[in-house]
Amino acid sequence: MPPQVVSDWEAGARKILTSLHHDLSKTGMVTPFFDPYRLKLVLAGERSGKSVQGGVYGAVKHLDYLAHGGDKEYLIWILGREYINTKVEFDTIAEQYMKAGLLDPKAVLVRDEGRDFCSFKVKFYDEKKQHTGPSLTVETVSVGDPTKIQRMAPMGIIGCEVGLWQEMAF
């Protein structure tokens, strides 16, 4: 990725993070957040902020996509061996859209306290309540049986607890 694109991404992402009142320095994850690679593997100790980082990153990537004129429906999958492995990332990404005033908490579907499929959809409307622009769908997906996840191509994937996944899930 050319350096100018990286700096544009970083500038846009920092602006979005500021609007969400999120400070990456608290998680110690500034470098992986802004590196230019699409695939990120963040390794850290227990309770170190990896899940929060993943959820915030998913929200910022989508909001940056919209800020740069993105016009396709946007699907984010949060993958875990079991649904419960996706709970913190899912809650974090939903929280970012609630902070931004884009998501009503009643629109968030959580089954069995996160031990089953969870999702939410954000639709954008103009002042006349007319649907405008692409919507966002966020879903949790279990890779416990990797042969069952071949549905549609997401624009973003957040992998959770990948050390627990079967080899075929990769």
PDB file of C-alpha atoms in Angstrom:
ATOM      1  CA  MET A   1       0.000   0.000   0.000  1.00  0.00           C
ATOM      2  CA  PRO A   2       1.486   3.393  -0.937  1.00  0.00           C
ATOM      3  CA  PRO A   3       2.506   5.583   2.030  1.00  0.00           C
ATOM      4  CA  GLN A   4      -0.017   8.326   1.114  1.00  0.00           C
ATOM      5  CA  VAL A   5      -2.910   5.848   1.327  1.00  0.00           C
ATOM      6  CA  VAL A   6      -1.724   4.675   4.729  1.00  0.00           C
ATOM      7  CA  SER A   7      -1.501   8.230   6.051  1.00  0.00           C
ATOM      8  CA  ASP A   8      -4.958   9.030   4.614  1.00  0.00           C
ATOM      9  CA  TRP A   9      -6.354   5.942   6.379  1.00  0.00           C
ATOM     10  CA  GLU A  10      -4.648   6.893   9.617  1.00  0.00           C
ATOM     11  CA  ALA A  11      -5.874  10.495   9.463  1.00  0.00           C
ATOM     12  CA  GLY A  12      -9.449   9.409   8.734  1.00  0.00           C
ATOM     13  CA  ALA A  13      -9.363   6.682  11.367  1.00  0.00           C
ATOM     14  CA  ARG A  14      -8.018   9.045  14.031  1.00  0.00           C
ATOM     15  CA  LYS A  15     -10.833  11.483  13.248  1.00  0.00           C
ATOM     16  CA  ILE A  16     -13.437   8.720  13.644  1.00  0.00           C
ATOM     17  CA  LEU A  17     -11.800   7.472  16.858  1.00  0.00           C
ATOM     18  CA  THR A  18     -11.947  11.004  18.257  1.00  0.00           C
ATOM     19  CA  SER A  19     -15.645  11.286  17.403  1.00  0.00           C
ATOM     20  CA  LEU A  20     -16.228   7.965  19.199  1.00  0.00           C
ATOM     21  CA  HIS A  21     -14.208   9.202  22.221  1.00  0.00           C
ATOM     22  CA  HIS A  22     -11.865   6.214  21.942  1.00  0.00           C
ATOM     23  CA  ASP A  23      -8.198   6.473  22.832  1.00  0.00           C
ATOM     24  CA  LEU A  24      -6.049   3.672  21.431  1.00  0.00           C
ATOM     25  CA  SER A  25      -3.216   4.478  23.793  1.00  0.00           C
ATOM     26  CA  LYS A  26      -5.231   2.851  26.576  1.00  0.00           C
ATOM     27  CA  THR A  27      -5.057  -0.516  24.800  1.00  0.00           C
ATOM     28  CA  GLY A  28      -1.437  -0.220  23.684  1.00  0.00           C
ATOM     29  CA  MET A  29      -2.557  -1.284  20.210  1.00  0.00           C
ATOM     30  CA  VAL A  30      -1.725   1.804  18.144  1.00  0.00           C
ATOM     31  CA  THR A  31       0.764   0.087  15.811  1.00  0.00           C
ATOM     32  CA  PRO A  32      -1.404  -2.866  14.684  1.00  0.00           C
ATOM     33  CA  PHE A  33      -4.395  -0.569  14.271  1.00  0.00           C
ATOM     34  CA  PHE A  34      -2.680   1.663  11.724  1.00  0.00           C
ATOM     35  CA  ASP A  35      -0.401  -0.776   9.930  1.00  0.00           C
ATOM     36  CA  PRO A  36      -1.166  -1.005   6.184  1.00  0.00           C
ATOM     37  CA  TYR A  37      -1.927  -4.727   6.044  1.00  0.00           C
ATOM     38  CA  ARG A  38      -5.463  -6.036   5.592  1.00  0.00           C
ATOM     39  CA  LEU A  39      -4.761  -9.175   7.641  1.00  0.00           C
ATOM     40  CA  LYS A  40      -3.836  -8.501  11.239  1.00  0.00           C
ATOM     41  CA  LEU A  41      -2.954 -11.021  13.892  1.00  0.00           C
ATOM     42  CA  VAL A  42      -2.920  -9.379  17.287  1.00  0.00           C
ATOM     43  CA  LEU A  43      -1.326 -11.448  20.029  1.00  0.00           C
ATOM     44  CA  ALA A  44      -1.341 -10.327  23.623  1.00  0.00           C
ATOM     45  CA  GLY A  45      -2.055 -11.588  27.092  1.00  0.00           C
ATOM     46  CA  GLU A  46      -5.389 -12.220  28.737  1.00  0.00           C
ATOM     47  CA  ARG A  47      -7.510  -9.080  29.350  1.00  0.00           C
ATOM     48  CA  SER A  48      -5.105  -6.943  27.270  1.00  0.00           C
ATOM     49  CA  GLY A  49      -7.686  -5.316  25.002  1.00  0.00           C
ATOM     50  CA  LYS A  50      -7.572  -7.505  21.872  1.00  0.00           C
ATOM     51  CA  SER A  51     -11.356  -7.912  21.724  1.00  0.00           C
ATOM     52  CA  VAL A  52     -12.026  -4.219  22.214  1.00  0.00           C
ATOM     53  CA  GLN A  53      -9.405  -3.474  19.562  1.00  0.00           C
ATOM     54  CA  GLY A  54     -11.133  -5.815  17.094  1.00  0.00           C
ATOM     55  CA  GLY A  55     -14.571  -4.327  17.665  1.00  0.00           C
ATOM     56  CA  VAL A  56     -13.380  -0.735  17.400  1.00  0.00           C
ATOM     57  CA  TYR A  57     -11.328  -1.545  14.288  1.00  0.00           C
ATOM     58  CA  GLY A  58     -14.379  -3.064  12.554  1.00  0.00           C
ATOM     59  CA  ALA A  59     -16.485   0.024  13.262  1.00  0.00           C
ATOM     60  CA  VAL A  60     -13.771   2.467  12.210  1.00  0.00           C
ATOM     61  CA  LYS A  61     -13.092   0.594   8.937  1.00  0.00           C
ATOM     62  CA  HIS A  62     -16.802   0.773   8.048  1.00  0.00           C
ATOM     63  CA  LEU A  63     -17.198   4.426   9.001  1.00  0.00           C
ATOM     64  CA  ASP A  64     -14.062   5.274   7.018  1.00  0.00           C
ATOM     65  CA  TYR A  65     -15.509   3.360   4.037  1.00  0.00           C
ATOM     66  CA  LEU A  66     -18.638   5.538   4.209  1.00  0.00           C
ATOM     67  CA  ALA A  67     -16.605   8.727   4.630  1.00  0.00           C
ATOM     68  CA  HIS A  68     -14.800   7.904   1.381  1.00  0.00           C
ATOM     69  CA  GLY A  69     -18.019   7.397  -0.596  1.00  0.00           C
ATOM     70  CA  GLY A  70     -18.489   3.640  -0.146  1.00  0.00           C
ATOM     71  CA  ASP A  71     -21.771   2.686  -1.770  1.00  0.00           C
ATOM     72  CA  LYS A  72     -22.148  -1.089  -1.355  1.00  0.00           C
ATOM     73  CA  GLU A  73     -23.962  -2.923   1.427  1.00  0.00           C
ATOM     74  CA  TYR A  74     -21.369  -3.648   4.123  1.00  0.00           C
ATOM     75  CA  LEU A  75     -21.277  -7.000   5.922  1.00  0.00           C
ATOM     76  CA  ILE A  76     -18.969  -7.722   8.856  1.00  0.00           C
ATOM     77  CA  TRP A  77     -18.618 -11.220  10.224  1.00  0.00           C
ATOM     78  CA  ILE A  78     -17.304 -11.792  13.716  1.00  0.00           C
ATOM     79  CA  LEU A  79     -16.016 -15.362  13.678  1.00  0.00           C
ATOM     80  CA  GLY A  80     -15.350 -17.592  16.650  1.00  0.00           C
ATOM     81  CA  ARG A  81     -15.182 -21.329  17.261  1.00  0.00           C
ATOM     82  CA  GLU A  82     -18.375 -20.952  19.279  1.00  0.00           C
ATOM     83  CA  TYR A  83     -20.706 -17.966  19.370  1.00  0.00           C
ATOM     84  CA  ILE A  84     -19.697 -17.124  22.930  1.00  0.00           C
ATOM     85  CA  ASN A  85     -16.135 -16.477  21.658  1.00  0.00           C
ATOM     86  CA  THR A  86     -17.476 -13.522  19.635  1.00  0.00           C
ATOM     87  CA  LYS A  87     -19.427 -11.780  22.402  1.00  0.00           C
ATOM     88  CA  VAL A  88     -16.962  -9.068  23.480  1.00  0.00           C
ATOM     89  CA  GLU A  89     -16.106  -8.050  19.902  1.00  0.00           C
ATOM     90  CA  PHE A  90     -19.807  -7.959  19.000  1.00  0.00           C
ATOM     91  CA  ASP A  91     -20.706  -5.868  22.056  1.00  0.00           C
ATOM     92  CA  THR A  92     -17.808  -3.492  21.359  1.00  0.00           C
ATOM     93  CA  ILE A  93     -18.691  -2.867  17.717  1.00  0.00           C
ATOM     94  CA  ALA A  94     -22.371  -2.342  18.611  1.00  0.00           C
ATOM     95  CA  GLU A  95     -21.328   0.099  21.351  1.00  0.00           C
ATOM     96  CA  GLN A  96     -19.395   2.208  18.817  1.00  0.00           C
ATOM     97  CA  TYR A  97     -22.506   2.645  16.649  1.00  0.00           C
ATOM     98  CA  MET A  98     -24.617   3.447  19.723  1.00  0.00           C
ATOM     99  CA  LYS A  99     -22.062   6.105  20.772  1.00  0.00           C
ATOM    100  CA  ALA A 100     -22.288   7.592  17.274  1.00  0.00           C
ATOM    101  CA  GLY A 101     -26.093   7.685  17.521  1.00  0.00           C
ATOM    102  CA  LEU A 102     -26.474   5.299  14.570  1.00  0.00           C
ATOM    103  CA  LEU A 103     -27.829   2.253  16.393  1.00  0.00           C
ATOM    104  CA  ASP A 104     -30.821   1.867  18.698  1.00  0.00           C
ATOM    105  CA  PRO A 105     -29.963  -0.682  21.412  1.00  0.00           C
ATOM    106  CA  LYS A 106     -33.373  -2.330  20.804  1.00  0.00           C
ATOM    107  CA  ALA A 107     -32.232  -3.193  17.262  1.00  0.00           C
ATOM    108  CA  VAL A 108     -29.463  -5.490  18.528  1.00  0.00           C
ATOM    109  CA  LEU A 109     -30.348  -9.183  18.423  1.00  0.00           C
ATOM    110  CA  VAL A 110     -28.558 -11.237  21.084  1.00  0.00           C
ATOM    111  CA  ARG A 111     -29.669 -14.832  21.575  1.00  0.00           C
ATOM    112  CA  ASP A 112     -29.025 -16.812  24.740  1.00  0.00           C
ATOM    113  CA  GLU A 113     -26.678 -14.181  26.230  1.00  0.00           C
ATOM    114  CA  GLY A 114     -24.356 -14.467  23.219  1.00  0.00           C
ATOM    115  CA  ARG A 115     -24.196 -18.259  23.167  1.00  0.00           C
ATOM    116  CA  ASP A 116     -26.098 -18.237  19.857  1.00  0.00           C
ATOM    117  CA  PHE A 117     -26.236 -16.041  16.743  1.00  0.00           C
ATOM    118  CA  CYS A 118     -26.151 -12.262  17.329  1.00  0.00           C
ATOM    119  CA  SER A 119     -26.643  -9.499  14.774  1.00  0.00           C
ATOM    120  CA  PHE A 120     -27.578  -5.914  14.110  1.00  0.00           C
ATOM    121  CA  LYS A 121     -28.222  -3.840  11.022  1.00  0.00           C
ATOM    122  CA  VAL A 122     -27.664  -0.112  10.627  1.00  0.00           C
ATOM    123  CA  LYS A 123     -29.625   1.668   7.908  1.00  0.00           C
ATOM    124  CA  PHE A 124     -28.950   5.266   7.008  1.00  0.00           C
ATOM    125  CA  TYR A 125     -31.770   7.774   6.450  1.00  0.00           C
ATOM    126  CA  ASP A 126     -31.972  11.389   5.357  1.00  0.00           C
ATOM    127  CA  GLU A 127     -33.967  14.095   7.155  1.00  0.00           C
ATOM    128  CA  LYS A 128     -37.147  12.963   5.323  1.00  0.00           C
ATOM    129  CA  LYS A 129     -36.718   9.435   6.694  1.00  0.00           C
ATOM    130  CA  GLN A 130     -35.852   8.126   3.222  1.00  0.00           C
ATOM    131  CA  HIS A 131     -33.378   5.240   3.158  1.00  0.00           C
ATOM    132  CA  THR A 132     -30.079   6.520   1.766  1.00  0.00           C
ATOM    133  CA  GLY A 133     -26.775   4.845   1.202  1.00  0.00           C
ATOM    134  CA  PRO A 134     -25.616   1.353   1.969  1.00  0.00           C
ATOM    135  CA  SER A 135     -26.593  -0.390   5.168  1.00  0.00           C
ATOM    136  CA  LEU A 136     -24.297  -2.229   7.550  1.00  0.00           C
ATOM    137  CA  THR A 137     -24.947  -5.729   8.846  1.00  0.00           C
ATOM    138  CA  VAL A 138     -22.863  -7.248  11.641  1.00  0.00           C
ATOM    139  CA  GLU A 139     -23.271 -10.961  12.388  1.00  0.00           C
ATOM    140  CA  THR A 140     -21.569 -13.450  14.653  1.00  0.00           C
ATOM    141  CA  VAL A 141     -20.646 -16.703  12.942  1.00  0.00           C
ATOM    142  CA  SER A 142     -19.479 -19.977  14.468  1.00  0.00           C
ATOM    143  CA  VAL A 143     -16.633 -21.746  12.685  1.00  0.00           C
ATOM    144  CA  GLY A 144     -17.208 -24.861  14.783  1.00  0.00           C
ATOM    145  CA  ASP A 145     -18.207 -26.513  11.494  1.00  0.00           C
ATOM    146  CA  PRO A 146     -16.315 -24.508   8.844  1.00  0.00           C
ATOM    147  CA  THR A 147     -18.244 -26.122   5.971  1.00  0.00           C
ATOM    148  CA  LYS A 148     -21.380 -24.210   7.022  1.00  0.00           C
ATOM    149  CA  ILE A 149     -20.037 -20.663   6.734  1.00  0.00           C
ATOM    150  CA  GLN A 150     -19.831 -20.428   2.946  1.00  0.00           C
ATOM    151  CA  ARG A 151     -22.749 -18.061   2.361  1.00  0.00           C
ATOM    152  CA  MET A 152     -21.889 -14.607   1.137  1.00  0.00           C
ATOM    153  CA  ALA A 153     -18.639 -12.672   1.067  1.00  0.00           C
ATOM    154  CA  PRO A 154     -18.281 -10.177   3.930  1.00  0.00           C
ATOM    155  CA  MET A 155     -16.429  -6.889   3.502  1.00  0.00           C
ATOM    156  CA  GLY A 156     -14.701  -7.435   6.839  1.00  0.00           C
ATOM    157  CA  ILE A 157     -13.965 -10.359   9.152  1.00  0.00           C
ATOM    158  CA  ILE A 158     -12.961 -10.182  12.791  1.00  0.00           C
ATOM    159  CA  GLY A 159     -11.559 -13.490  14.025  1.00  0.00           C
ATOM    160  CA  CYS A 160     -11.884 -14.271  17.729  1.00  0.00           C
ATOM    161  CA  GLU A 161      -9.823 -16.745  19.717  1.00  0.00           C
ATOM    162  CA  VAL A 162      -8.346 -18.154  16.498  1.00  0.00           C
ATOM    163  CA  GLY A 163      -6.137 -20.533  18.457  1.00  0.00           C
ATOM    164  CA  LEU A 164      -9.293 -22.589  19.141  1.00  0.00           C
ATOM    165  CA  TRP A 165     -10.300 -22.891  15.453  1.00  0.00           C
ATOM    166  CA  GLN A 166     -10.028 -26.077  13.422  1.00  0.00           C
ATOM    167  CA  GLU A 167      -7.386 -25.916  10.703  1.00  0.00           C
ATOM    168  CA  MET A 168     -10.084 -26.094   7.992  1.00  0.00           C
ATOM    169  CA  ALA A 169     -11.574 -22.788   9.253  1.00  0.00           C
ATOM    170  CA  PHE A 170      -8.574 -20.876   7.899  1.00  0.00           C
TER     171      PHE A 170
END
